mmCIF file of C-alpha atoms in Angstrom:
data_model
loop_
_atom_site.group_PDB
_atom_site.id
_atom_site.type_symbol
_atom_site.label_atom_id
_atom_site.label_comp_id
_atom_site.label_asym_id
_atom_site.label_seq_id
_atom_site.Cartn_x
_atom_site.Cartn_y
_atom_site.Cartn_z
ATOM 1 C CA MET E 175 15.836 -10.151 9.577
ATOM 2 C CA ARG E 176 13.699 -7.935 11.695
ATOM 3 C CA LYS E 177 14.186 -4.559 9.987
ATOM 4 C CA ILE E 178 13.842 -4.426 6.207
ATOM 5 C CA ALA E 179 13.938 -1.351 3.971
ATOM 6 C CA LEU E 180 12.726 -1.921 0.440
ATOM 7 C CA PHE E 181 12.983 0.417 -2.553
ATOM 8 C CA GLY E 182 12.929 0.467 -6.345
ATOM 9 C CA PRO E 183 11.294 2.166 -9.306
ATOM 10 C CA PRO E 184 7.537 2.121 -9.845
ATOM 11 C CA ALA E 185 5.940 -1.116 -11.042
ATOM 12 C CA THR E 186 8.633 -3.390 -9.613
ATOM 13 C CA GLY E 187 6.346 -4.931 -7.007
ATOM 14 C CA LYS E 188 7.595 -3.078 -3.926
ATOM 15 C CA SER E 189 4.203 -3.015 -2.243
ATOM 16 C CA THR E 190 3.466 -6.637 -3.069
ATOM 17 C CA LEU E 191 6.820 -7.797 -1.702
ATOM 18 C CA ALA E 192 6.560 -5.568 1.386
ATOM 19 C CA ARG E 193 3.075 -6.900 2.217
ATOM 20 C CA TRP E 194 4.297 -10.486 1.720
ATOM 21 C CA LEU E 195 7.297 -9.896 3.999
ATOM 22 C CA SER E 196 5.046 -8.323 6.609
ATOM 23 C CA THR E 197 2.684 -11.295 6.547
ATOM 24 C CA GLU E 198 5.388 -13.970 6.482
ATOM 25 C CA LEU E 199 7.683 -12.425 9.075
ATOM 26 C CA GLY E 200 4.957 -10.903 11.230
ATOM 27 C CA HIS E 201 6.488 -7.407 11.165
ATOM 28 C CA PRO E 202 4.503 -4.198 10.633
ATOM 29 C CA HIS E 203 4.619 -2.714 7.122
ATOM 30 C CA THR E 204 4.769 0.989 6.284
ATOM 31 C CA ASP E 205 4.602 2.575 2.840
ATOM 32 C CA LEU E 206 6.418 5.901 3.138
ATOM 33 C CA ASP E 207 4.086 7.414 0.515
ATOM 34 C CA ASN E 208 1.251 7.029 3.022
ATOM 35 C CA ILE E 209 3.172 9.187 5.487
ATOM 36 C CA LEU E 210 4.426 11.817 3.043
ATOM 37 C CA PHE E 211 1.190 12.469 1.161
ATOM 38 C CA THR E 212 -1.514 13.822 3.460
ATOM 39 C CA PRO E 213 -4.931 15.245 2.500
ATOM 40 C CA ASP E 214 -3.386 18.697 3.037
ATOM 41 C CA GLY E 215 -0.438 17.984 0.729
ATOM 42 C CA PRO E 216 3.056 16.577 1.268
ATOM 43 C CA LEU E 217 4.613 16.827 4.705
ATOM 44 C CA PRO E 218 7.585 19.141 5.123
ATOM 45 C CA LEU E 219 10.838 17.180 5.007
ATOM 46 C CA PRO E 220 11.683 17.595 8.733
ATOM 47 C CA GLU E 221 8.281 16.186 9.748
ATOM 48 C CA PHE E 222 8.548 13.380 7.174
ATOM 49 C CA ARG E 223 11.992 12.452 8.521
ATOM 50 C CA ARG E 224 10.717 12.568 12.117
ATOM 51 C CA GLN E 225 7.771 10.257 11.418
ATOM 52 C CA ALA E 226 9.867 7.809 9.391
ATOM 53 C CA GLY E 227 12.458 7.835 12.173
ATOM 54 C CA GLU E 228 9.834 6.947 14.780
ATOM 55 C CA ILE E 229 8.826 3.884 12.764
ATOM 56 C CA THR E 230 12.404 2.684 12.365
ATOM 57 C CA GLN E 231 13.135 3.012 16.097
ATOM 58 C CA GLN E 232 10.891 -0.033 16.638
ATOM 59 C CA ASP E 233 12.264 -3.570 17.069
ATOM 60 C CA ALA E 234 10.867 -4.915 13.796
ATOM 61 C CA TRP E 235 9.531 -3.282 10.617
ATOM 62 C CA ILE E 236 9.159 -3.440 6.860
ATOM 63 C CA VAL E 237 9.429 0.003 5.233
ATOM 64 C CA GLU E 238 8.981 0.607 1.522
ATOM 65 C CA GLY E 239 9.609 3.762 -0.451
ATOM 66 C CA ASN E 240 11.984 5.515 -2.814
ATOM 67 C CA PHE E 241 13.244 8.157 -0.437
ATOM 68 C CA SER E 242 17.018 7.987 -0.356
ATOM 69 C CA LYS E 243 16.953 11.358 1.435
ATOM 70 C CA LEU E 244 15.801 9.305 4.429
ATOM 71 C CA ALA E 245 18.728 6.874 4.167
ATOM 72 C CA ASP E 246 20.101 7.772 7.587
ATOM 73 C CA VAL E 247 16.766 7.194 9.355
ATOM 74 C CA VAL E 248 15.567 4.209 7.319
ATOM 75 C CA TRP E 249 18.249 2.410 5.280
ATOM 76 C CA HIS E 250 21.025 2.752 7.871
ATOM 77 C CA ARG E 251 18.796 1.348 10.621
ATOM 78 C CA ALA E 252 17.801 -1.719 8.620
ATOM 79 C CA ASP E 253 19.132 -5.247 8.921
ATOM 80 C CA ALA E 254 18.583 -5.613 5.172
ATOM 81 C CA LEU E 255 18.120 -3.164 2.315
ATOM 82 C CA VAL E 256 16.278 -4.720 -0.625
ATOM 83 C CA TRP E 257 16.773 -2.923 -3.958
ATOM 84 C CA LEU E 258 14.407 -3.938 -6.737
ATOM 85 C CA ASP E 259 16.654 -2.889 -9.626
ATOM 86 C CA PHE E 260 14.699 -4.132 -12.640
ATOM 87 C CA PRO E 261 15.710 -3.202 -16.222
ATOM 88 C CA LEU E 262 14.043 -0.109 -17.679
ATOM 89 C CA PRO E 263 12.203 -1.961 -20.501
ATOM 90 C CA LEU E 264 10.503 -4.203 -17.922
ATOM 91 C CA ILE E 265 9.530 -1.195 -15.800
ATOM 92 C CA ILE E 266 8.047 0.577 -18.838
ATOM 93 C CA TYR E 267 6.086 -2.539 -19.812
ATOM 94 C CA ARG E 268 4.699 -2.915 -16.281
ATOM 95 C CA ILE E 269 3.748 0.770 -15.955
ATOM 96 C CA VAL E 270 1.915 0.674 -19.285
ATOM 97 C CA ARG E 271 0.145 -2.574 -18.373
ATOM 98 C CA ARG E 272 -0.858 -1.345 -14.912
ATOM 99 C CA SER E 273 -2.017 2.049 -16.227
ATOM 100 C CA LEU E 274 -4.114 0.473 -18.986
ATOM 101 C CA HIS E 275 -5.626 -1.884 -16.427
ATOM 102 C CA GLN E 276 -6.566 1.089 -14.233
ATOM 103 C CA LEU E 277 -7.749 3.328 -17.089
ATOM 104 C CA THR E 278 -10.079 0.670 -18.476
ATOM 105 C CA GLY E 279 -11.882 0.339 -15.146
ATOM 106 C CA ARG E 280 -10.511 -3.067 -14.177
ATOM 107 C CA GLU E 281 -9.323 -1.704 -10.862
ATOM 108 C CA ASN E 282 -11.345 0.321 -8.397
ATOM 109 C CA SER E 283 -8.709 1.909 -6.191
ATOM 110 C CA PRO E 284 -8.256 5.575 -5.234
ATOM 111 C CA GLN E 285 -5.197 5.739 -7.511
ATOM 112 C CA ALA E 286 -7.107 4.209 -10.433
ATOM 113 C CA ARG E 287 -10.020 6.626 -9.977
ATOM 114 C CA ARG E 288 -7.634 9.632 -10.119
ATOM 115 C CA LEU E 289 -5.685 8.375 -13.136
ATOM 116 C CA THR E 290 -6.278 9.952 -16.550
ATOM 117 C CA TRP E 291 -4.704 9.211 -19.920
ATOM 118 C CA SER E 292 -2.737 12.419 -19.632
ATOM 119 C CA LYS E 293 -1.475 11.605 -16.120
ATOM 120 C CA ALA E 294 -0.506 8.116 -17.206
ATOM 121 C CA PHE E 295 1.164 8.762 -20.554
ATOM 122 C CA PHE E 296 0.939 12.181 -22.169
ATOM 123 C CA SER E 297 1.648 15.029 -19.771
ATOM 124 C CA ARG E 298 5.141 16.266 -19.118
ATOM 125 C CA ARG E 299 4.976 14.754 -15.615
ATOM 126 C CA SER E 300 3.138 11.570 -16.598
ATOM 127 C CA LEU E 301 3.771 8.359 -14.697
ATOM 128 C CA LEU E 302 5.651 6.930 -17.650
ATOM 129 C CA ARG E 303 7.894 9.947 -18.301
ATOM 130 C CA THR E 304 8.596 10.413 -14.610
ATOM 131 C CA ALA E 305 9.580 6.760 -14.205
ATOM 132 C CA ILE E 306 11.991 6.960 -17.152
ATOM 133 C CA ARG E 307 13.508 10.239 -15.955
ATOM 134 C CA LYS E 308 13.929 9.027 -12.375
ATOM 135 C CA TYR E 309 15.415 5.721 -13.506
ATOM 136 C CA ARG E 310 18.085 7.505 -15.520
ATOM 137 C CA ASN E 311 18.780 10.247 -12.977
ATOM 138 C CA ASN E 312 18.514 8.391 -9.668
ATOM 139 C CA ARG E 313 20.059 5.009 -10.391
ATOM 140 C CA PRO E 314 23.723 6.160 -10.167
ATOM 141 C CA ARG E 315 22.973 8.031 -6.923
ATOM 142 C CA TYR E 316 21.165 4.992 -5.523
ATOM 143 C CA ALA E 317 24.173 2.803 -6.305
ATOM 144 C CA GLN E 318 26.435 5.147 -4.338
ATOM 145 C CA GLN E 319 24.048 5.376 -1.378
ATOM 146 C CA VAL E 320 23.513 1.619 -1.342
ATOM 147 C CA ALA E 321 27.293 1.118 -1.205
ATOM 148 C CA GLU E 322 27.507 3.554 1.720
ATOM 149 C CA THR E 323 24.712 1.667 3.484
ATOM 150 C CA ALA E 324 26.502 -1.658 2.928
ATOM 151 C CA ASP E 325 29.679 -0.137 4.394
ATOM 152 C CA LEU E 326 27.706 0.427 7.611
ATOM 153 C CA GLY E 327 27.074 -3.321 7.889
ATOM 154 C CA VAL E 328 23.563 -3.416 6.421
ATOM 155 C CA GLU E 329 22.973 -6.461 4.231
ATOM 156 C CA VAL E 330 22.138 -5.309 0.695
ATOM 157 C CA ILE E 331 19.975 -7.535 -1.460
ATOM 158 C CA LYS E 332 19.810 -6.405 -5.087
ATOM 159 C CA LEU E 333 17.115 -8.173 -7.100
ATOM 160 C CA ARG E 334 17.161 -7.589 -10.877
ATOM 161 C CA SER E 335 14.045 -9.438 -12.023
ATOM 162 C CA PRO E 336 10.757 -10.925 -10.837
ATOM 163 C CA HIS E 337 12.457 -14.340 -11.056
ATOM 164 C CA GLU E 338 15.160 -13.205 -8.610
ATOM 165 C CA VAL E 339 12.445 -11.887 -6.280
ATOM 166 C CA ARG E 340 10.669 -15.267 -6.315
ATOM 167 C CA ARG E 341 13.957 -17.111 -5.722
ATOM 168 C CA TRP E 342 14.859 -14.796 -2.816
ATOM 169 C CA ARG E 343 11.424 -15.280 -1.250
ATOM 170 C CA THR E 344 11.863 -19.045 -1.476
ATOM 171 C CA GLU E 345 15.334 -18.883 0.079
ATOM 172 C CA LEU E 346 14.117 -16.579 2.829
ATOM 173 C CA MET E 347 11.432 -19.055 3.804
ATOM 174 C CA LYS E 348 13.962 -21.914 3.923
ATOM 175 C CA GLY E 349 15.738 -20.175 6.809
ATOM 176 C CA PRO E 350 15.516 -21.420 10.385
ATOM 177 C CA ALA E 351 11.922 -21.629 11.600
ATOM 178 C CA GLU E 352 12.798 -19.687 14.750
ATOM 179 C CA SER E 353 13.822 -16.643 12.706
ATOM 180 C CA HIS E 354 10.781 -16.907 10.426
ATOM 181 C CA PRO E 355 7.826 -17.741 12.663
ATOM 182 C CA LYS E 356 5.346 -18.272 9.832
ATOM 183 C CA ALA E 357 7.722 -20.335 7.674
ATOM 184 C CA THR E 358 6.383 -23.569 9.127
ATOM 185 C CA ARG E 359 3.080 -23.226 7.332
ATOM 186 C CA HIS E 360 4.958 -23.525 4.038
ATOM 187 C CA THR E 361 6.519 -26.853 4.882
ATOM 188 C CA THR E 362 4.994 -30.263 4.388
ATOM 189 C CA GLY E 363 4.896 -33.049 6.901
ATOM 190 C CA PRO E 364 7.199 -36.131 6.803
#
């Protein structure tokens, strides 16, 4: 696999998995949020699509982000589409845990410094409420778009739990060494 698109709800480990894939496979990693959200605000959709399309014209890439409106320039160009489709209760648990971790000062990231109790839990557009709403509203549409992507010959990998993610990572690294150049460092000698 040289071109991997990865998506899923918040707190499913998209960024962690994308960084791991980038390191293990030696392919550049792009988080679409870093393209869309500029200091001057979000990019207009045509510019966002153009920039995402430039990335996916390359020979190898790992792209993460929940932007099904870019399916034709990201998903359809991938060798594999990885859908982290975790159950809603697990997503809620992870969002609460991550937000509490950030709110109590245990993380010093730009996102953690901007987070407030209201933004995390209590406002109408809080992280928690938005995640629940998007899970319920987007999941059926994602299923349809994923099926359309599979019909184009893209391998779809649907992972429903952290355990399935770990198992898939292990299987991926068992592949032929020539297709996974860094896989050899995970093997032991005779």
